[in-house]
Coordinates of C-alpha atoms and ligand atoms in Angstrom, one line a residue:
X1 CA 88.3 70.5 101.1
X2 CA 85.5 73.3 100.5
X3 CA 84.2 73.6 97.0
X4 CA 81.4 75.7 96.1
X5 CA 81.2 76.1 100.0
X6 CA 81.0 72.9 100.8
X7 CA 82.6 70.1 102.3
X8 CA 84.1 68.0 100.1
X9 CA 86.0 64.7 100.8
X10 CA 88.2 62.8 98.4
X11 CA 89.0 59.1 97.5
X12 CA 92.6 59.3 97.7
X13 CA 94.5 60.4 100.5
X14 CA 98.0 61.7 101.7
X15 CA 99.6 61.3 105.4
X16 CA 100.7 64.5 107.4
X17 CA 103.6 63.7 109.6
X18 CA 103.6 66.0 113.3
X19 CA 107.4 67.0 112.5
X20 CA 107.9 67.2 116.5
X21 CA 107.8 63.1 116.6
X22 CA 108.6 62.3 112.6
X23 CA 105.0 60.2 112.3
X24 CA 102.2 60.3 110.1
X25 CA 99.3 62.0 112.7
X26 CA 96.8 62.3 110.3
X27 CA 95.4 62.2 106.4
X28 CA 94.8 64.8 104.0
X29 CA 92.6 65.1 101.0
X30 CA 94.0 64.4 97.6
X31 CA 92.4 66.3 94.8
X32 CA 91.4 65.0 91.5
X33 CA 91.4 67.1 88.6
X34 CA 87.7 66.8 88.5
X35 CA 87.5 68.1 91.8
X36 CA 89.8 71.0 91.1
X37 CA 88.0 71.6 87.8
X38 CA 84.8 72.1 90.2
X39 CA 86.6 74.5 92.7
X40 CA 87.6 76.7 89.8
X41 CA 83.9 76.2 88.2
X42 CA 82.5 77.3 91.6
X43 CA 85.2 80.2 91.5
X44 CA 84.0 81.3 88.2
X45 CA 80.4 81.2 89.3
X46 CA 80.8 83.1 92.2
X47 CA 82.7 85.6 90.7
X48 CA 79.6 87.1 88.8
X49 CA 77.8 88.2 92.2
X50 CA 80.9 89.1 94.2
X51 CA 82.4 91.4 92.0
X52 CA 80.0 93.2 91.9
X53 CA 79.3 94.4 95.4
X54 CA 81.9 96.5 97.3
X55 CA 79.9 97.4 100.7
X56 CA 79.4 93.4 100.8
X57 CA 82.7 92.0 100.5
X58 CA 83.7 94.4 103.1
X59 CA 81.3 93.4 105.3
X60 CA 82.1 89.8 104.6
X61 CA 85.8 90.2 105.4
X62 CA 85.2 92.0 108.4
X63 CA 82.9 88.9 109.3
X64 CA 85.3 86.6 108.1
X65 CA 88.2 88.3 109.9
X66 CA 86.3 88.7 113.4
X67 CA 85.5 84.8 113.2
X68 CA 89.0 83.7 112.3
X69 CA 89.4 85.6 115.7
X70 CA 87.1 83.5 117.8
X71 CA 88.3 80.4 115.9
X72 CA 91.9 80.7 117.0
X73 CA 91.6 78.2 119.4
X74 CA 90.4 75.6 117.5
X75 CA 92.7 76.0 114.4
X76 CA 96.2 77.2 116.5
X77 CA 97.0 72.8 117.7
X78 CA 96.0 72.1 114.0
X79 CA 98.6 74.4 112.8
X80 CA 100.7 73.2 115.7
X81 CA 100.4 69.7 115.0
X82 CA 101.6 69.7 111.5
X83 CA 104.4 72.9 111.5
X84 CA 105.8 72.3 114.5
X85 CA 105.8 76.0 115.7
X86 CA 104.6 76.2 119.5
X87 CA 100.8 76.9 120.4
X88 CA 101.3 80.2 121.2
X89 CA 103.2 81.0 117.5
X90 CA 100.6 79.6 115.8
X91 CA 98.0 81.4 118.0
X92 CA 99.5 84.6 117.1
X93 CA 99.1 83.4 113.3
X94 CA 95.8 82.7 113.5
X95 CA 94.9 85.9 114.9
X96 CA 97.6 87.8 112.7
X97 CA 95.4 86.1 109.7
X98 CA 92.1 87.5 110.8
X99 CA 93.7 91.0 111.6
X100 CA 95.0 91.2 107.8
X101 CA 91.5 90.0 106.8
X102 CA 90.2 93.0 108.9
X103 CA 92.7 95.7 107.5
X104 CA 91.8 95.0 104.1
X105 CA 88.0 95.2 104.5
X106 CA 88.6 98.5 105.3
X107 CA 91.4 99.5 103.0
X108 CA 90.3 102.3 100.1
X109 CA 90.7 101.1 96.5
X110 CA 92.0 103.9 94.9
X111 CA 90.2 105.9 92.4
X112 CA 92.2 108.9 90.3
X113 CA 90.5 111.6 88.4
X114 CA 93.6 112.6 86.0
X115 CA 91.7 115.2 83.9
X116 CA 88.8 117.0 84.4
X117 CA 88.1 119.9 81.9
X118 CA 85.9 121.1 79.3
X119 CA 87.0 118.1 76.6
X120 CA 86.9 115.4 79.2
X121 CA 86.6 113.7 82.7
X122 CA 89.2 110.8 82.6
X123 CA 89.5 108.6 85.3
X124 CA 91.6 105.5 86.6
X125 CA 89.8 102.9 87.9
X126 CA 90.3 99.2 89.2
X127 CA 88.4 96.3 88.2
X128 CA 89.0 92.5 89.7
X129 CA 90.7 90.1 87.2
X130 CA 88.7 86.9 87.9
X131 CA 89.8 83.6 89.3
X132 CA 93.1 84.0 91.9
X133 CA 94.6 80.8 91.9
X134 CA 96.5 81.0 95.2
X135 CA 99.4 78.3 96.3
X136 CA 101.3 79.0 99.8
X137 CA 104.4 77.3 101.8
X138 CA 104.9 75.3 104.7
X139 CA 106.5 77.4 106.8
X140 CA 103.5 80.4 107.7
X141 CA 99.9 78.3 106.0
X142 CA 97.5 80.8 107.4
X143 CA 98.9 84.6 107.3
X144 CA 100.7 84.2 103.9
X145 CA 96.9 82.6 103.1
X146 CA 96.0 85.4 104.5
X147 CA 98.2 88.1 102.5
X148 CA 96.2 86.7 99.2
X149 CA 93.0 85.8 100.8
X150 CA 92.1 89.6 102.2
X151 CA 93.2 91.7 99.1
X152 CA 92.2 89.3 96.7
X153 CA 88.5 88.9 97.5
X154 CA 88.5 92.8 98.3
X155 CA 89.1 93.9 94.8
X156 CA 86.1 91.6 93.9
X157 CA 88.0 88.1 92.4
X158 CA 87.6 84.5 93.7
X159 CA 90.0 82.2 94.4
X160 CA 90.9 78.5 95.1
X161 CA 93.7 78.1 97.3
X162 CA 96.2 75.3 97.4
X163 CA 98.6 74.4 101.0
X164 CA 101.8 73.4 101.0
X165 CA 101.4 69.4 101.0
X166 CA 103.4 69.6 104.5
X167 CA 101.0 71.9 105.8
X168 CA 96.9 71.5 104.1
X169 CA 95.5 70.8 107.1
X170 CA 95.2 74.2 109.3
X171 CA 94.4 75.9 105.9
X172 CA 91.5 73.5 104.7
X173 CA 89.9 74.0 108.7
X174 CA 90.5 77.9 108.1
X175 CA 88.8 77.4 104.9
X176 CA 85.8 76.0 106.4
X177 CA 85.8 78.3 109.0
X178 CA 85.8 81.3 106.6
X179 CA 83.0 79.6 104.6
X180 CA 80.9 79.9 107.4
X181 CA 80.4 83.5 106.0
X182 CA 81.6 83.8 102.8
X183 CA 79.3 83.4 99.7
X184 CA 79.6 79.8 98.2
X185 CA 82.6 79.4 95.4
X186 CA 84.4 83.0 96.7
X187 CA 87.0 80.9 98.5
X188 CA 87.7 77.6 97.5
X189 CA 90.5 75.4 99.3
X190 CA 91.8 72.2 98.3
X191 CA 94.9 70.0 99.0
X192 CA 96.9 67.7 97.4
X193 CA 100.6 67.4 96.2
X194 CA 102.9 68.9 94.2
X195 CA 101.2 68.1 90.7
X196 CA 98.4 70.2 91.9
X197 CA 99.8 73.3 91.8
X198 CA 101.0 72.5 88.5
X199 CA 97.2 71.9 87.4
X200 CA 96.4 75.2 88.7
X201 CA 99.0 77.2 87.5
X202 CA 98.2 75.7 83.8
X203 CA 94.1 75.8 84.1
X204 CA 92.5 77.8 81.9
X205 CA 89.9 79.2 84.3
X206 CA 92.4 81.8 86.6
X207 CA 93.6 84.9 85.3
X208 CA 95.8 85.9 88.0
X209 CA 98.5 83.5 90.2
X210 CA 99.4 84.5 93.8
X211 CA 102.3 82.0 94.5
X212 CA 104.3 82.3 97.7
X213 CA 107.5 79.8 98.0
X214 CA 110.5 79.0 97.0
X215 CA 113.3 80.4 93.4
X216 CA 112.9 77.4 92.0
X217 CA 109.2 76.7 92.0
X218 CA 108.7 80.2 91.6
X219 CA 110.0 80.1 88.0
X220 CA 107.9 76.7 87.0
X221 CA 105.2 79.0 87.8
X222 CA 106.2 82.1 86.2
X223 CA 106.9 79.5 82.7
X224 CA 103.4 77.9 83.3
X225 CA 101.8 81.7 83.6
X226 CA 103.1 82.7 79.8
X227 CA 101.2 81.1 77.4
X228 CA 97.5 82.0 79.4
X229 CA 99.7 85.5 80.1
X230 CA 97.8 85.3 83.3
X231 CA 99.2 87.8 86.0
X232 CA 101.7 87.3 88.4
X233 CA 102.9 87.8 91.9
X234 CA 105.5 85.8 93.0
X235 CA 106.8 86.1 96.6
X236 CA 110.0 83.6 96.5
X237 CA 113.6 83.2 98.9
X238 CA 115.8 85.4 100.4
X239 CA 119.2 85.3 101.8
X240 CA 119.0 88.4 104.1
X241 CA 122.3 90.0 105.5
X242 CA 122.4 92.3 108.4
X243 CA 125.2 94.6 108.8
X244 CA 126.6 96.1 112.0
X245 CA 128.5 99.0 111.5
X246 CA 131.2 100.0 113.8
X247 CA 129.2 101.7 116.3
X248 CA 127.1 99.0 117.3
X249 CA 126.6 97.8 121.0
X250 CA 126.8 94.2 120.8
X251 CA 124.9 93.5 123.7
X252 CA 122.3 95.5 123.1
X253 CA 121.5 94.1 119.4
X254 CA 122.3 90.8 120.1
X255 CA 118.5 89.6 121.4
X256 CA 116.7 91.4 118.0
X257 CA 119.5 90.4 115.7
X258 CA 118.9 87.0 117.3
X259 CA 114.9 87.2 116.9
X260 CA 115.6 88.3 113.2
X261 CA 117.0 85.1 112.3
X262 CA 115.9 82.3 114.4
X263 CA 111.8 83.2 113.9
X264 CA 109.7 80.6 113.3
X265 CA 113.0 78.5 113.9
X266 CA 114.5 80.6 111.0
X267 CA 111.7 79.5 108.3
X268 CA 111.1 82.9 107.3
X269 CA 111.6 83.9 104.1
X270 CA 112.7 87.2 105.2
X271 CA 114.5 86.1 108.6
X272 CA 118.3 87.5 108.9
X273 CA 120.3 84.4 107.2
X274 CA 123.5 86.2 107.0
X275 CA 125.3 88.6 109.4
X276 CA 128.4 90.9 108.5
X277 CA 130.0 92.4 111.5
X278 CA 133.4 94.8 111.5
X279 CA 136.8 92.8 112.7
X280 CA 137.0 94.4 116.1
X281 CA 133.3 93.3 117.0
X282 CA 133.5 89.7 115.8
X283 CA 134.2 88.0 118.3
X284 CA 131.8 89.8 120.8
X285 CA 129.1 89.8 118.1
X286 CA 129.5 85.7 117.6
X287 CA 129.7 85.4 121.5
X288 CA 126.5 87.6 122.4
X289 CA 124.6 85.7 119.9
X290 CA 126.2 81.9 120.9
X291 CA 124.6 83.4 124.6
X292 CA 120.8 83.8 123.1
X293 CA 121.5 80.3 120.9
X294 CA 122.3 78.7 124.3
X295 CA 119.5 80.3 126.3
X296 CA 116.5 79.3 123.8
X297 CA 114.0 76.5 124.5
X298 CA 113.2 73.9 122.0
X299 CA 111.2 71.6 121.6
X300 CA 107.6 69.8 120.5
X301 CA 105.1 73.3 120.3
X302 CA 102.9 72.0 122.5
X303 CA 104.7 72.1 125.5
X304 CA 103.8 75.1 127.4
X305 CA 107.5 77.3 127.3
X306 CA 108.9 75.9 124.0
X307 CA 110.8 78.8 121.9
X308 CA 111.2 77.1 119.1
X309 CA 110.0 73.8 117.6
X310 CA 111.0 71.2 114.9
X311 CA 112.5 71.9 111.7
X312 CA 109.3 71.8 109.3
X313 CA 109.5 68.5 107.6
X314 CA 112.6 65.7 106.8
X315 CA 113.9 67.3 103.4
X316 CA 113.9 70.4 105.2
X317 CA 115.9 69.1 108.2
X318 CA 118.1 67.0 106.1
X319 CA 119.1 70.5 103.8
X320 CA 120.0 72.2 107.0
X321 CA 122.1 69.4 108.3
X322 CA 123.7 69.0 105.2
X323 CA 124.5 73.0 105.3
X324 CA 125.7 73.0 108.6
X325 CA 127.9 69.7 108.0
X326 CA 129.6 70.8 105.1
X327 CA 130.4 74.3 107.0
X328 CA 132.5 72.9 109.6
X329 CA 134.2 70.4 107.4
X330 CA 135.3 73.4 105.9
X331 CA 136.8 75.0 109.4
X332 CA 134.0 77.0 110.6
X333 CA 133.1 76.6 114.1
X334 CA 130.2 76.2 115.9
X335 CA 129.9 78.8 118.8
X336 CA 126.8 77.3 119.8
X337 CA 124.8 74.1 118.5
X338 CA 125.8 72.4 115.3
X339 CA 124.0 69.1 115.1
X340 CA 121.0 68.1 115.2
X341 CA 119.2 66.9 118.1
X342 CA 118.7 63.2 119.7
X343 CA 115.6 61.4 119.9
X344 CA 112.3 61.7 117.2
X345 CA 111.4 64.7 115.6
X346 CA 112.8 66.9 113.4
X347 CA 115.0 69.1 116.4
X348 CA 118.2 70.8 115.4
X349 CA 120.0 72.8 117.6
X350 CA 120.1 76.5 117.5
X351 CA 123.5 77.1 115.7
X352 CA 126.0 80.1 115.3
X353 CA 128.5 79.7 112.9
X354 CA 131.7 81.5 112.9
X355 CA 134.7 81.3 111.2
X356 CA 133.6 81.1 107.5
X357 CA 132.8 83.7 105.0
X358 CA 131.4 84.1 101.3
X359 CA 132.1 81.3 98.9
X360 CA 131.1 78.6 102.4
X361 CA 127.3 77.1 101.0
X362 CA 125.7 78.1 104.3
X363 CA 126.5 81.9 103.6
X364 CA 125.6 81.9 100.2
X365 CA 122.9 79.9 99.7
X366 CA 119.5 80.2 101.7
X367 CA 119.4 77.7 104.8
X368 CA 116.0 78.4 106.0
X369 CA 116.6 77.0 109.5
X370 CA 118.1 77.2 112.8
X371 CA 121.8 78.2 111.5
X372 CA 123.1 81.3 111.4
X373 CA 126.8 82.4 109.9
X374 CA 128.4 85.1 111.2
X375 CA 131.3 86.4 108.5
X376 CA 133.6 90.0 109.2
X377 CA 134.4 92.2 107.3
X378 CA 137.3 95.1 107.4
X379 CA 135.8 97.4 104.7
X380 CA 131.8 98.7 105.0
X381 CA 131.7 98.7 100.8
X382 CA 132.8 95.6 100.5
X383 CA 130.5 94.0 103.3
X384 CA 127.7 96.0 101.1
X385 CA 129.1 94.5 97.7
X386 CA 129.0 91.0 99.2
X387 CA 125.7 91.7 100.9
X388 CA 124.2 92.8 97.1
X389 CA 126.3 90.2 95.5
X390 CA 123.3 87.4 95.2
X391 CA 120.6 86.6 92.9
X392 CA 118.3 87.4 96.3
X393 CA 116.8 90.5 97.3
X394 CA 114.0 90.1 99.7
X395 CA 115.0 91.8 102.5
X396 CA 118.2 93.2 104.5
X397 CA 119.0 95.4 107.6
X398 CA 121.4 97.8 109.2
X399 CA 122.5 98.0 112.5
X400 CA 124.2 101.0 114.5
X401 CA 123.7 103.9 117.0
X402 CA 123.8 106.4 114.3
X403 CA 120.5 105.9 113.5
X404 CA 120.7 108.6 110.3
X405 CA 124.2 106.8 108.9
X406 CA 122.5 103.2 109.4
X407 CA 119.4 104.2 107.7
X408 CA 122.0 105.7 104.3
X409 CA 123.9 102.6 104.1
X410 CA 120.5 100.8 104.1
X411 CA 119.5 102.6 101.4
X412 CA 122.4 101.0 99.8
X413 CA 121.1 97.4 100.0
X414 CA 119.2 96.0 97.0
X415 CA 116.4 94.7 98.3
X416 CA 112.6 95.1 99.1
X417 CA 112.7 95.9 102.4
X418 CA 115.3 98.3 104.1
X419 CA 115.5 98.0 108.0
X420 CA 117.2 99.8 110.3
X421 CA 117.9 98.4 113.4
X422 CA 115.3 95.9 113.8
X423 CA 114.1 93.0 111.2
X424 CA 111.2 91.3 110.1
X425 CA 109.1 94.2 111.1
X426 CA 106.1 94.1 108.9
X427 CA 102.5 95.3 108.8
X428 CA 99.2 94.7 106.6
X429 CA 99.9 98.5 105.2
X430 CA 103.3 97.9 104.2
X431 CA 104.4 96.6 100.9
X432 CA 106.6 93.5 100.9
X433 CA 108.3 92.2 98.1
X434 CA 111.5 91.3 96.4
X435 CA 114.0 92.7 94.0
X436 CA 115.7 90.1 91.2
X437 CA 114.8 86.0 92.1
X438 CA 113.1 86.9 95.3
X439 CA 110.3 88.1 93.4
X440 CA 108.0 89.9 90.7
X441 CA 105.2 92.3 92.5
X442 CA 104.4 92.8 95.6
X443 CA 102.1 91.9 98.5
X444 CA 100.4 94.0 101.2
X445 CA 99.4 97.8 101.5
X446 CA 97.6 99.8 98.4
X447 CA 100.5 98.3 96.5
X448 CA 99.7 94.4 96.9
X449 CA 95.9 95.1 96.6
X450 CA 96.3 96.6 93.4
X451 CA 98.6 93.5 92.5
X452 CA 94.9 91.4 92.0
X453 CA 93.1 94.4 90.0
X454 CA 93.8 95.4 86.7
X455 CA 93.9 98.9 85.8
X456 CA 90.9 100.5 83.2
X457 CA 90.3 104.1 82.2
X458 CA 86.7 105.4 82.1
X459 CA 87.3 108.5 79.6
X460 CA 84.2 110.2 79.0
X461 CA 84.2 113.0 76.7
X462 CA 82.2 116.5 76.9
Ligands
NAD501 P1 108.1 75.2 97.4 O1 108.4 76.1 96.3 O2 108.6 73.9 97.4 O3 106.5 75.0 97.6 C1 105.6 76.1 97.7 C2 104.2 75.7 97.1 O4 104.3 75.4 95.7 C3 103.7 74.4 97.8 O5 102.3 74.6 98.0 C4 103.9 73.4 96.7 O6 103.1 72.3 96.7 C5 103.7 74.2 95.4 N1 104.3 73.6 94.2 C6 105.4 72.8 94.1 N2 105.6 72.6 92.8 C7 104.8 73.3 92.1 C8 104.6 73.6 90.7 N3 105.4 73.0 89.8 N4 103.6 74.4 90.3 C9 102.9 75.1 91.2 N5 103.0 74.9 92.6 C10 103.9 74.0 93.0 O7 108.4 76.1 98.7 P2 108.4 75.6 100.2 O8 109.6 74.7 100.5 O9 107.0 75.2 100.6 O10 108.6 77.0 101.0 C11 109.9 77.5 101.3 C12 110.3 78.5 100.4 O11 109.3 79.6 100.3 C13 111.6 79.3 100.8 O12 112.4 79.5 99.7 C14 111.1 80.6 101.4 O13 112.0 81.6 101.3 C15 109.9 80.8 100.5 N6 109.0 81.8 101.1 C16 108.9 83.1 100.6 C17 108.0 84.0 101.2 C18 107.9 85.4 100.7 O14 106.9 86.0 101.0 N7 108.8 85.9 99.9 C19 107.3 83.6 102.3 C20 107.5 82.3 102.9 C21 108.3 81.4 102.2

């Protein structure tokens, strides 16, 4: 772990299974409270100097971001090795990380004068909050990291940072790695299970929590925030639907509809986990995506031409397995896959589902895999009204020639992000977030930065 910028090692260890062969590959530290008392000690400490000096914290994430850069091929077969996704994915992580690192260092923190006259000058400022305790999923460790790390540290607070217990292991070598030129105590990582995010979340020493994962955690965290009132942001699950309207070329959606939801092996949080297609398309929508299911490449990620890896871990694979299961016992077919895969390893085979609609589990519920249900529908309100009808609203999208009428019924959606024909398009300067139990604030952009400051007024009178 790295505490006070240092390497730390612990007494007690946990086992990291490689989810392409099922076996423990390698150990990771367990923190005791002590330790994470020290980490948000070191946090505290550090906080005193860091806050204090804009022009240096950029310069340190611009340091931090351009070495994260060089790094990549060190920490991409750790990130590999535990998550499954292949080499080149987790390349492409590494070096998305450093570029959101590199973004922020630059990004203005914005100051408003909102009077200026002979009685007073009033302005708005930001000031950090302190301590970030940061805790992050399986499925993307280092750029959801990342999302925290950069505007966190910008706006002047510290942080310890907790990985997913599937996943510590790329994150504690990026947190070395960033130590490298970070001040001591600024970013602190340690691993460890479950529990541990629970210590954090109820330790007196953080004022703000930056939690990215799943409904249910999210609101152990949200109930652990209220009696500190420490500050929030809560990035949670999403069951995203994509609609084709009536206009829509199959053929020439069906590779980016497919990208949409089978990302990262569909372990996205935002990744299409729904589709809605009009009656007369169906059965070309289902085929044209059964074609690109057929056509993809998985396998273990570090075999050079692998698409797609393993399902994350064995809960994970047993959920999505169970979903898929209990759609075709009730009547849904699989146009392509449905099973999961022979030998060791966490494989499942890239499944469309067809024949099944709202009310089936897979549909309403969020899979977070390799399984995608495709459901029609005869009457574009009602496809929106069963799109909206779901305590999710991370993200949705729209698909159609008429560019202008798919962008209006996308306005219709009620969710954090709106696309029109294309999904999971996402940059450091956009916002991302979700409405109801996919989430309270936002990350990215002006918006997320100002998520880890709190807002004071400087009113000085004349
Ligand atoms: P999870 O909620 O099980 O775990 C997330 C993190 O919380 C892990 O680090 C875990 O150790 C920690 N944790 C567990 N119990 C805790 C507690 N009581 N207090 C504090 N921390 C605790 O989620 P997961 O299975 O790792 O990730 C998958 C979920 O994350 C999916 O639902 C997915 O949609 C969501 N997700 C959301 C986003 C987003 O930005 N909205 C991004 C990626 C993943």
């Amino acid at each position: 772990m790295t505490i006070g910028g240092a390497r730390v090692a612990t007494q007690d260890t946990f086992g990291v299974v490689n989810p392409a062969t099922g076996e423990v590959h390698a150990q990771a530290p367990e923190c005791t409270r002590d330790q994470l008392d020290q980490a948000m000690s070191a946090a505290a400490e550090a906080y005193r100097t860091w806050k204090a000096d804009e022009a240096a914290r950029r310069k340190a994430l611009h340091a931090a971001g351009d070495l994260l850069m060089a790094r990549s091929a060190e920490l991409a077969p750790i990130l590999t090795a535990e998550q499954g996704k292949p080499l080149q994915d987790a390349t492409f992580e590494v070096i998305g990380a450093a570029i959101w690192l590199k973004h922020f260092a630059d990004l203005e923190m914005p100051r408003e004068v909102i009077q200026d006259d002979a009685s007073a000058l009033v302005e708005v400022v930001r000031r950090p909050m302190g301590v970030v305790a940061a805790i992050t999923p399986w499925n993307y460790p280092l750029i959801l990291a990342s999302w925290k790390i950069a505007p966190a540290l910008l706006a002047g607070n510290t942080m310890v940072l907790k990985p997913s217990p599937f996943t510590p292991l790329s994150t504690l070598a990026m947190g070395g790695v960033l130590n490298e030129v970070l001040p001591p105590g600024v970013l602190n990582v340690v691993s460890g299970g479950d529990a541990l995010g629970g210590w954090m979340t109820a330790h007196p020493v953080p004022r703000k929590i930056s939690f990215t994962g799943s409904v249910a955690t999210g609101k152990k965290v949200a109930a652990a925030a209220a009696p500190d009132l420490k500050r929030l942001t809560l990035e949670l699950g999403g069951n995203d639907p994509a609609i084709l309207l009536d206009d829509v070329d199959p053929e020439a959606v069906a590779a980016k509809l497919f990208a949409g939801a089978f990302q990262n092996n569909g372990q996205v949080c935002s990744a299409i986990k729904r589709v809605y297609v009009p009656e007369r398309l169906y059965d070309d929508v289902v085929e044209a995506l059964a074609v690109q299911a057929r056509a993809a490449k998985v396998g273990d990620g570090m075999t050079e031409g692998v698409q797609y890896g393993p399902i994350n871990n064995k809960p994970q694979f047993e959920r999505v397995s169970e979903l898929v299961a209990d759609a075709l016992a009730g009547g849904a077919r699989a146009a392509a896959g449905g099973k999961p895969m022979d030998g060791p390893g966490y494989f499942f085979e890239p499944t469309i589902l067809a024949g099944l609609s709202d009310g089936a589990r897979i549909v309403d519920e969020e899979q977070f895999g390799p399984a995608l249900p495709v459901v029609s529908y005869r009457d574009l309100d009602d496809a929106l009204e069963r799109a909206n009808g779901t305590h999710f609203g991370l993200s949705g999208s729209v698909w159609g020639t008429d560019a202008d009428r798919a962008a209006e019924v996308a306005g219709r959606l009620e969710c954090g992000t709106a696309w029109v024909n294309t999904h999971l398009a996402l940059s450091p300067a956009q916002p991302f977030g979700g409405f109801k139990w996919s989430g309270v604030g936002v990350e990215n952009g002006t918006w997320g930065l100002l998520g880890f400051t709190e807002i004071q007024v400087v009113h000085r009178a004349r």
